[in-house]
Amino acid sequence: INGHGAKITSAYDDLRAFQVTEGAHLTINNIEMSGITSNNEGAAILNHGTLTVNNTTFATNTAIQGGAIYTLGTATIYNSTFYYNSACC
């Protein structure tokens, strides 16, 4: 996915942006994901497959585990920024 600077935000609880299933591959380029909340793992991304993230910003995302990204698969992250993400409760 080439985001060209697109922003993904969420005002709804428990609505993650992406879920990568086992055996699947996802590459994300140049997106900002912010303000996403999940009552489970990985507010922005839950990864069970293969994830590559390039030039992406994750900000103020909140989840039970893995505030921005929760991965049980393979994740490779380049030139990306994480700030004010949290995992709690």
Tab-separated table of C-alpha atoms in Angstrom:
chain	number	residue	atom	x	y	z
A	1	ILE	CA	0.000	0.000	0.000
A	2	ASN	CA	1.496	3.324	-1.057
A	3	GLY	CA	-0.150	5.936	1.102
A	4	HIS	CA	1.499	9.056	-0.350
A	5	GLY	CA	1.210	10.691	3.091
A	6	ALA	CA	-2.366	9.598	3.784
A	7	LYS	CA	-3.549	9.599	7.400
A	8	ILE	CA	-5.500	6.821	9.049
A	9	THR	CA	-7.235	7.852	12.254
A	10	SER	CA	-10.017	6.352	14.276
A	11	ALA	CA	-12.589	7.823	16.584
A	12	TYR	CA	-14.113	4.416	17.306
A	13	ASP	CA	-12.968	1.980	19.966
A	14	ASP	CA	-11.632	-1.386	18.898
A	15	LEU	CA	-11.178	-0.585	15.213
A	16	ARG	CA	-7.640	-1.444	14.104
A	17	ALA	CA	-6.348	-0.260	10.725
A	18	PHE	CA	-4.814	-3.530	9.444
A	19	GLN	CA	-4.770	-7.202	10.348
A	20	VAL	CA	-2.292	-9.461	8.558
A	21	THR	CA	-3.279	-13.106	8.707
A	22	GLU	CA	-0.894	-16.062	8.810
A	23	GLY	CA	0.681	-16.625	5.395
A	24	ALA	CA	-0.245	-13.121	4.160
A	25	HIS	CA	2.195	-10.325	3.246
A	26	LEU	CA	1.609	-6.598	3.702
A	27	THR	CA	3.915	-3.715	2.772
A	28	ILE	CA	2.975	-0.215	3.910
A	29	ASN	CA	4.677	2.927	2.598
A	30	ASN	CA	4.343	6.554	3.689
A	31	ILE	CA	1.218	6.524	5.884
A	32	GLU	CA	0.464	8.157	9.233
A	33	MET	CA	-1.601	6.082	11.660
A	34	SER	CA	-2.737	7.948	14.738
A	35	GLY	CA	-5.381	7.961	17.446
A	36	ILE	CA	-6.365	4.343	16.886
A	37	THR	CA	-7.626	2.378	19.894
A	38	SER	CA	-8.024	-1.380	20.216
A	39	ASN	CA	-9.322	-3.342	23.172
A	40	ASN	CA	-7.100	-6.179	21.966
A	41	GLU	CA	-3.556	-6.378	20.540
A	42	GLY	CA	-2.089	-3.932	18.059
A	43	ALA	CA	-4.126	-0.774	17.653
A	44	ALA	CA	-2.791	0.081	14.194
A	45	ILE	CA	-1.615	-3.358	13.021
A	46	LEU	CA	-2.050	-6.915	14.245
A	47	ASN	CA	0.435	-9.067	12.343
A	48	HIS	CA	0.474	-12.857	12.115
A	49	GLY	CA	2.104	-12.931	8.664
A	50	THR	CA	4.881	-10.905	7.040
A	51	LEU	CA	4.835	-7.132	7.497
A	52	THR	CA	7.115	-4.488	5.983
A	53	VAL	CA	6.707	-0.850	7.000
A	54	ASN	CA	8.533	2.051	5.291
A	55	ASN	CA	8.477	5.779	6.068
A	56	THR	CA	5.396	5.501	8.270
A	57	THR	CA	4.447	7.339	11.462
A	58	PHE	CA	2.598	5.732	14.367
A	59	ALA	CA	1.372	8.233	16.958
A	60	THR	CA	-0.957	8.143	19.971
A	61	ASN	CA	-2.268	4.638	19.331
A	62	THR	CA	-3.443	2.541	22.297
A	63	ALA	CA	-4.025	-1.186	22.723
A	64	ILE	CA	-3.937	-3.828	25.439
A	65	GLN	CA	-0.613	-5.089	24.032
A	66	GLY	CA	1.497	-3.539	21.290
A	67	GLY	CA	0.198	0.011	21.264
A	68	ALA	CA	0.942	0.548	17.569
A	69	ILE	CA	1.944	-2.895	16.249
A	70	TYR	CA	1.570	-6.335	17.762
A	71	THR	CA	3.349	-9.041	15.824
A	72	LEU	CA	3.516	-12.789	16.118
A	73	GLY	CA	4.845	-13.012	12.561
A	74	THR	CA	7.774	-11.310	10.853
A	75	ALA	CA	8.022	-7.524	10.869
A	76	THR	CA	10.622	-5.323	9.190
A	77	ILE	CA	10.441	-1.576	9.784
A	78	TYR	CA	12.495	1.100	7.989
A	79	ASN	CA	12.663	4.892	8.459
A	80	SER	CA	9.510	4.987	10.577
A	81	THR	CA	8.577	6.985	13.659
A	82	PHE	CA	6.775	5.834	16.794
A	83	TYR	CA	5.672	8.306	19.437
A	84	TYR	CA	3.154	8.402	22.278
A	85	ASN	CA	1.844	4.906	21.572
A	86	SER	CA	0.819	2.922	24.640
A	87	ALA	CA	-0.176	-0.508	25.795
A	88	CYS	CA	-2.173	-0.692	28.958
A	89	CYS	CA	-4.786	-2.407	31.029
